[in-house]
Coordinates of N, CA and C in Angstrom, one line a residue:
M961 N 164.7 -104.5 -115.6 CA 165.2 -103.5 -114.8 C 163.9 -102.7 -114.4
K962 N 164.0 -101.7 -113.5 CA 162.7 -101.2 -113.0 C 162.3 -100.3 -114.2
K963 N 163.5 -99.6 -114.9 CA 163.0 -98.5 -116.0 C 162.5 -99.2 -117.2
D964 N 162.4 -100.7 -117.1 CA 161.8 -101.2 -118.5 C 160.4 -101.8 -117.9
I965 N 159.9 -101.5 -116.6 CA 158.3 -101.8 -116.4 C 157.5 -100.6 -116.6
V966 N 156.7 -100.8 -117.7 CA 155.8 -99.8 -117.8 C 154.5 -100.1 -117.2
P967 N 153.9 -99.4 -116.3 CA 152.6 -99.7 -115.9 C 151.4 -99.5 -116.5
P968 N 150.4 -99.8 -116.5 CA 149.3 -99.6 -117.6 C 148.8 -98.3 -117.2
K969 N 148.3 -97.4 -117.9 CA 147.9 -96.0 -117.8 C 146.4 -96.4 -117.5
V970 N 145.8 -95.4 -116.2 CA 144.7 -95.2 -115.5 C 143.8 -94.3 -116.6
E971 N 142.7 -94.8 -116.9 CA 141.8 -93.7 -117.7 C 140.5 -94.0 -117.2
D972 N 139.5 -93.1 -117.4 CA 138.3 -93.0 -117.2 C 138.1 -93.2 -115.5
I973 N 138.9 -93.0 -114.5 CA 138.7 -93.1 -113.5 C 139.0 -91.7 -112.5
A974 N 138.2 -91.0 -111.7 CA 138.3 -89.8 -111.2 C 138.1 -89.8 -109.8
I975 N 138.7 -88.7 -109.0 CA 138.3 -88.4 -107.8 C 137.8 -87.1 -107.6
A976 N 136.6 -86.7 -107.1 CA 135.9 -85.6 -106.7 C 135.8 -85.1 -105.2
I977 N 136.2 -84.1 -105.3 CA 135.7 -83.5 -103.8 C 134.6 -82.7 -103.9
V978 N 133.2 -83.0 -103.5 CA 132.0 -82.4 -103.6 C 131.6 -81.8 -102.1
K979 N 130.7 -80.4 -102.8 CA 130.1 -79.8 -101.5 C 128.8 -80.2 -101.4
E980 N 128.2 -80.7 -100.4 CA 126.7 -81.1 -100.2 C 126.2 -80.5 -99.0
L981 N 124.8 -80.9 -98.9 CA 124.2 -80.6 -97.6 C 124.2 -81.8 -97.0
N982 N 124.2 -81.9 -95.5 CA 124.0 -82.9 -94.8 C 122.5 -82.9 -94.1
E983 N 122.1 -84.0 -93.6 CA 120.8 -83.9 -92.7 C 120.3 -83.0 -92.0
L984 N 121.2 -82.2 -91.5 CA 120.7 -80.9 -90.7 C 120.9 -79.6 -91.5
N985 N 121.0 -79.9 -93.0 CA 121.1 -78.7 -94.0 C 122.2 -78.0 -93.9
Q986 N 123.6 -78.6 -93.4 CA 124.6 -77.7 -93.4 C 125.6 -78.0 -94.4
A987 N 126.4 -77.6 -94.8 CA 127.3 -77.7 -96.4 C 128.4 -78.6 -95.3
E988 N 128.7 -79.6 -96.3 CA 129.9 -80.5 -95.8 C 130.6 -81.0 -97.1
W989 N 131.7 -81.3 -97.1 CA 132.5 -81.8 -98.0 C 132.8 -83.1 -98.2
N990 N 132.8 -83.9 -99.3 CA 132.8 -85.3 -99.3 C 133.9 -85.8 -100.6
V991 N 134.6 -86.8 -100.4 CA 135.5 -87.3 -101.4 C 134.7 -88.4 -102.2
Y992 N 134.7 -88.7 -103.4 CA 134.2 -89.7 -104.1 C 135.2 -90.2 -105.1
L993 N 135.0 -91.3 -105.4 CA 135.8 -92.0 -106.5 C 134.7 -92.5 -107.6
L994 N 135.0 -91.7 -108.7 CA 133.9 -91.9 -110.0 C 134.8 -93.2 -111.0
N995 N 133.7 -94.1 -111.4 CA 134.2 -94.8 -112.4 C 133.5 -94.7 -113.8
F996 N 134.2 -93.8 -114.9 CA 133.6 -93.9 -116.1 C 133.6 -94.8 -117.1
K997 N 134.1 -95.9 -116.6 CA 134.3 -97.1 -117.4 C 133.2 -98.0 -117.7
N998 N 133.0 -98.7 -118.8 CA 132.3 -99.7 -119.0 C 132.1 -101.0 -118.3
E999 N 133.2 -101.2 -117.7 CA 133.6 -102.4 -116.7 C 133.6 -102.1 -115.0
T1000 N 133.3 -103.1 -114.3 CA 133.7 -103.0 -112.9 C 135.0 -103.0 -112.6
I1001 N 135.7 -102.3 -111.9 CA 136.9 -102.4 -111.0 C 136.8 -103.0 -109.7
E1002 N 138.0 -103.8 -109.6 CA 138.0 -104.5 -108.3 C 139.1 -104.3 -107.5
G1003 N 138.7 -105.0 -106.1 CA 139.9 -104.7 -105.4 C 140.3 -103.2 -105.0
V1004 N 139.5 -102.3 -105.1 CA 139.7 -101.0 -104.8 C 140.1 -100.4 -103.7
L1005 N 141.6 -99.9 -103.6 CA 141.7 -99.2 -102.3 C 142.2 -97.7 -102.7
V1006 N 141.7 -97.2 -101.6 CA 142.1 -95.5 -101.8 C 142.8 -95.1 -100.8
S1007 N 144.2 -94.5 -100.8 CA 145.0 -94.0 -99.4 C 144.9 -92.5 -99.7
S1008 N 144.7 -91.6 -98.8 CA 144.7 -90.3 -98.8 C 145.5 -89.7 -97.4
R1009 N 146.0 -88.7 -97.8 CA 146.8 -87.8 -96.9 C 147.1 -86.1 -97.5
G1010 N 147.5 -85.4 -96.5 CA 147.3 -84.0 -96.8 C 148.7 -83.6 -96.5
Y1011 N 149.4 -82.6 -97.0 CA 150.8 -82.1 -96.7 C 151.0 -80.6 -97.1
G1012 N 151.8 -80.1 -96.4 CA 152.2 -78.8 -97.1 C 152.7 -77.9 -95.6
E1013 N 152.4 -76.8 -95.9 CA 152.9 -75.9 -94.8 C 151.7 -75.0 -94.3
H1014 N 151.7 -74.8 -93.1 CA 150.7 -74.1 -92.3 C 151.2 -73.3 -90.9
K1015 N 150.9 -72.1 -91.5 CA 151.4 -71.0 -90.2 C 153.3 -71.2 -90.2
G1016 N 153.8 -71.3 -91.4 CA 155.2 -71.5 -91.4 C 155.9 -72.6 -91.0
Q1017 N 154.9 -73.7 -90.8 CA 155.3 -75.1 -90.3 C 154.9 -76.1 -91.3
Q1018 N 155.9 -77.0 -91.7 CA 155.3 -78.3 -92.3 C 154.6 -79.0 -91.5
V1019 N 153.5 -79.4 -92.3 CA 152.5 -80.5 -91.5 C 152.1 -81.7 -92.5
K1020 N 151.9 -82.8 -92.0 CA 151.4 -83.8 -92.8 C 150.0 -84.3 -92.0
T1021 N 148.9 -84.9 -92.5 CA 148.0 -85.6 -92.0 C 148.2 -87.0 -92.1
T1022 N 147.5 -87.7 -91.1 CA 147.6 -89.1 -91.0 C 147.1 -89.6 -92.4
M1023 N 147.9 -90.9 -92.7 CA 147.5 -91.5 -94.1 C 146.2 -92.2 -93.7
L1024 N 145.0 -92.3 -94.4 CA 143.9 -93.0 -94.2 C 143.9 -93.9 -95.3
R1025 N 143.6 -95.4 -95.2 CA 143.2 -96.3 -96.2 C 141.7 -96.7 -96.0
H1026 N 141.2 -96.9 -97.3 CA 139.9 -97.0 -97.6 C 139.9 -98.1 -98.6
F1027 N 139.3 -99.4 -98.0 CA 139.0 -100.6 -99.0 C 137.4 -100.4 -99.5
L1028 N 137.2 -100.3 -100.9 CA 136.1 -100.1 -101.6 C 135.6 -101.2 -102.3
D1029 N 136.3 -102.6 -102.2 CA 136.0 -103.3 -102.9 C 135.8 -103.4 -104.3
T1030 N 134.5 -103.2 -105.0 CA 134.2 -103.2 -106.2 C 133.5 -101.8 -106.5
L1031 N 133.8 -101.4 -107.7 CA 132.9 -100.2 -108.2 C 132.6 -100.5 -109.5
E1032 N 131.3 -100.4 -109.4 CA 130.4 -100.9 -110.9 C 130.5 -99.7 -112.2
P1033 N 130.4 -100.2 -113.3 CA 130.7 -99.4 -114.4 C 129.6 -98.0 -114.4
Q1034 N 130.0 -97.0 -114.7 CA 129.2 -95.7 -114.6 C 128.7 -95.2 -113.3
S1035 N 129.4 -95.5 -112.3 CA 129.0 -95.3 -110.7 C 130.2 -94.6 -110.3
Y1036 N 129.7 -94.3 -108.7 CA 130.7 -93.8 -107.7 C 130.6 -94.2 -106.5
K1037 N 131.5 -94.2 -105.5 CA 131.3 -94.4 -104.1 C 132.2 -93.3 -103.5
K1038 N 131.5 -93.1 -102.2 CA 132.1 -92.2 -101.1 C 133.3 -92.6 -100.6
V1039 N 134.2 -92.0 -100.6 CA 135.7 -92.4 -100.0 C 135.7 -92.0 -98.5
E1040 N 135.6 -90.7 -98.3 CA 135.6 -90.1 -96.9 C 135.2 -88.7 -97.0
P1041 N 134.7 -88.1 -95.8 CA 134.5 -86.4 -95.6 C 135.9 -86.1 -95.3
I1042 N 135.9 -84.7 -95.7 CA 137.2 -84.0 -96.0 C 136.6 -82.6 -95.1
D1043 N 137.7 -82.3 -94.2 CA 137.3 -81.1 -93.5 C 138.0 -80.0 -94.1
E1044 N 137.2 -78.9 -94.3 CA 137.6 -77.8 -95.1 C 138.9 -77.0 -94.4
A1045 N 139.4 -77.5 -93.1 CA 140.8 -77.0 -92.5 C 142.2 -77.4 -93.5
V1046 N 141.7 -78.6 -94.0 CA 143.2 -79.0 -94.9 C 143.2 -78.6 -96.3
F1047 N 142.0 -77.4 -96.7 CA 142.0 -77.2 -98.3 C 143.1 -76.6 -98.5
G1048 N 144.0 -75.9 -97.4 CA 145.1 -75.3 -97.6 C 146.4 -75.9 -97.8
L1049 N 146.5 -77.2 -97.8 CA 147.5 -78.3 -97.8 C 147.1 -78.9 -99.4
G1050 N 148.2 -79.5 -99.5 CA 148.2 -80.5 -100.7 C 147.3 -81.8 -100.3
N1051 N 146.3 -82.3 -101.1 CA 145.8 -83.2 -100.8 C 145.6 -84.6 -101.6
E1052 N 146.4 -85.5 -101.2 CA 146.5 -86.8 -102.2 C 145.8 -88.1 -102.2
Y1053 N 145.6 -88.5 -103.1 CA 144.6 -89.8 -103.1 C 145.5 -90.7 -104.2
W1054 N 145.6 -91.8 -103.5 CA 146.5 -93.1 -104.4 C 145.5 -94.0 -104.6
V1055 N 145.0 -94.1 -105.8 CA 143.9 -95.3 -105.9 C 144.7 -96.5 -106.7
S1056 N 144.3 -97.6 -106.1 CA 144.8 -98.9 -106.6 C 143.5 -99.7 -107.1
F1057 N 143.6 -100.7 -108.3 CA 142.5 -101.3 -108.5 C 142.7 -102.3 -109.4
Y1058 N 142.0 -103.6 -109.8 CA 142.2 -104.2 -110.5 C 141.0 -104.3 -111.8
L1059 N 141.5 -104.4 -112.9 CA 140.7 -104.5 -114.2 C 141.3 -105.8 -115.1
N1060 N 140.4 -106.7 -115.3 CA 140.8 -107.9 -115.8 C 142.1 -108.6 -115.7
K1061 N 142.3 -108.6 -114.4 CA 143.2 -109.2 -113.5 C 144.5 -108.5 -113.6
V1062 N 144.5 -107.2 -114.0 CA 145.7 -106.3 -114.2 C 145.7 -105.6 -113.2
M1063 N 146.6 -104.9 -112.3 CA 146.7 -104.1 -111.4 C 147.0 -102.7 -111.7
Y1064 N 145.9 -101.5 -111.4 CA 146.4 -100.2 -112.1 C 146.3 -99.6 -110.7
D1065 N 147.0 -98.1 -110.7 CA 147.3 -97.3 -109.8 C 147.6 -95.9 -110.1
K1066 N 146.9 -95.0 -109.3 CA 147.4 -93.6 -109.6 C 147.2 -92.7 -108.8
K1067 N 148.0 -91.9 -108.6 CA 148.0 -90.9 -107.9 C 147.3 -89.4 -107.9
Y1068 N 146.5 -88.7 -107.3 CA 145.7 -87.5 -107.7 C 146.0 -87.0 -106.4
V1069 N 146.4 -85.6 -107.0 CA 146.8 -84.6 -106.1 C 146.0 -83.1 -106.3
F1070 N 145.3 -82.7 -105.2 CA 144.7 -81.5 -105.3 C 145.7 -80.6 -104.7
V1071 N 146.4 -79.7 -105.4 CA 147.3 -78.8 -105.0 C 146.5 -77.9 -103.8
A1072 N 147.4 -77.2 -102.9 CA 146.9 -76.4 -102.0 C 146.2 -75.2 -102.5
G1073 N 144.9 -74.9 -102.1 CA 144.1 -74.0 -102.5 C 143.1 -74.1 -103.5
S1074 N 143.1 -75.5 -104.2 CA 142.5 -75.8 -105.4 C 141.1 -76.1 -105.2
I1075 N 140.8 -76.6 -104.1 CA 139.6 -76.8 -103.5 C 138.6 -75.9 -103.1
A1076 N 138.2 -75.2 -103.7 CA 137.8 -73.6 -103.5 C 136.3 -73.3 -104.5
E1077 N 135.4 -72.6 -103.9 CA 134.3 -72.2 -104.5 C 134.4 -71.8 -106.1
E1078 N 135.5 -71.1 -106.3 CA 135.6 -70.4 -107.8 C 136.0 -71.7 -108.7
N1079 N 136.5 -72.6 -107.9 CA 136.8 -74.0 -109.0 C 135.6 -75.0 -109.2
L1080 N 134.6 -74.8 -108.7 CA 133.6 -75.9 -108.7 C 132.9 -76.1 -109.9
I1081 N 132.5 -77.3 -110.4 CA 132.1 -77.8 -111.7 C 130.9 -78.7 -111.3
N1082 N 130.3 -78.9 -112.4 CA 129.3 -79.9 -112.2 C 129.8 -81.2 -112.3
I1083 N 129.7 -82.0 -111.2 CA 130.2 -83.4 -111.1 C 129.3 -84.5 -111.7
P1084 N 129.8 -85.4 -112.6 CA 129.0 -86.3 -113.2 C 128.4 -87.4 -112.4
F1085 N 127.2 -88.0 -112.2 CA 126.6 -89.1 -111.6 C 126.2 -88.5 -110.2
L1086 N 126.9 -87.4 -109.6 CA 126.5 -86.9 -108.4 C 125.3 -85.8 -108.3
E1087 N 125.4 -85.3 -109.4 CA 124.5 -84.0 -109.5 C 124.7 -83.1 -108.6
A1088 N 125.9 -82.6 -108.4 CA 126.3 -81.5 -107.3 C 127.7 -81.1 -107.8
K1089 N 127.9 -79.9 -107.2 CA 129.1 -79.1 -107.4 C 130.4 -79.6 -106.8
G1090 N 131.4 -79.3 -107.4 CA 132.8 -80.0 -106.8 C 134.2 -79.8 -107.7
V1091 N 135.1 -80.3 -107.2 CA 136.5 -80.1 -108.0 C 136.8 -81.5 -108.3
M1092 N 137.1 -81.9 -109.5 CA 137.4 -83.4 -109.9 C 138.8 -83.3 -110.6
I1093 N 139.4 -84.4 -110.3 CA 140.8 -84.7 -111.3 C 140.4 -86.2 -111.9
K1094 N 140.5 -86.2 -113.3 CA 140.3 -87.5 -114.1 C 141.7 -88.0 -114.6

């Protein structure tokens, strides 16, 4: 039965939303996938969407899917830029990948309002400030 299936636990994989300066020296936010493992993960797929309430109305953003292929050990890849306008929504990232021919998946949710200046920390590998869920 479905209750008897125990999915493998995802460890040492994180999603970070990082504030950076672009080529015009303007602040922008980008989403990154970080691999803290000592092994390459393969077949990496990240789905993203936002949802919540805005001005009394329920809203949902379009679901975006990003195929990142592989992610080397102790490294990161940019997933997508993110607009500050959706920081008031819940922002969900569903990450799926293979490791040693076993499929893993995990949902990372940045709750509404959590992507904020007061929550910024130093993000490993990127040498930048952002918020991270591991």
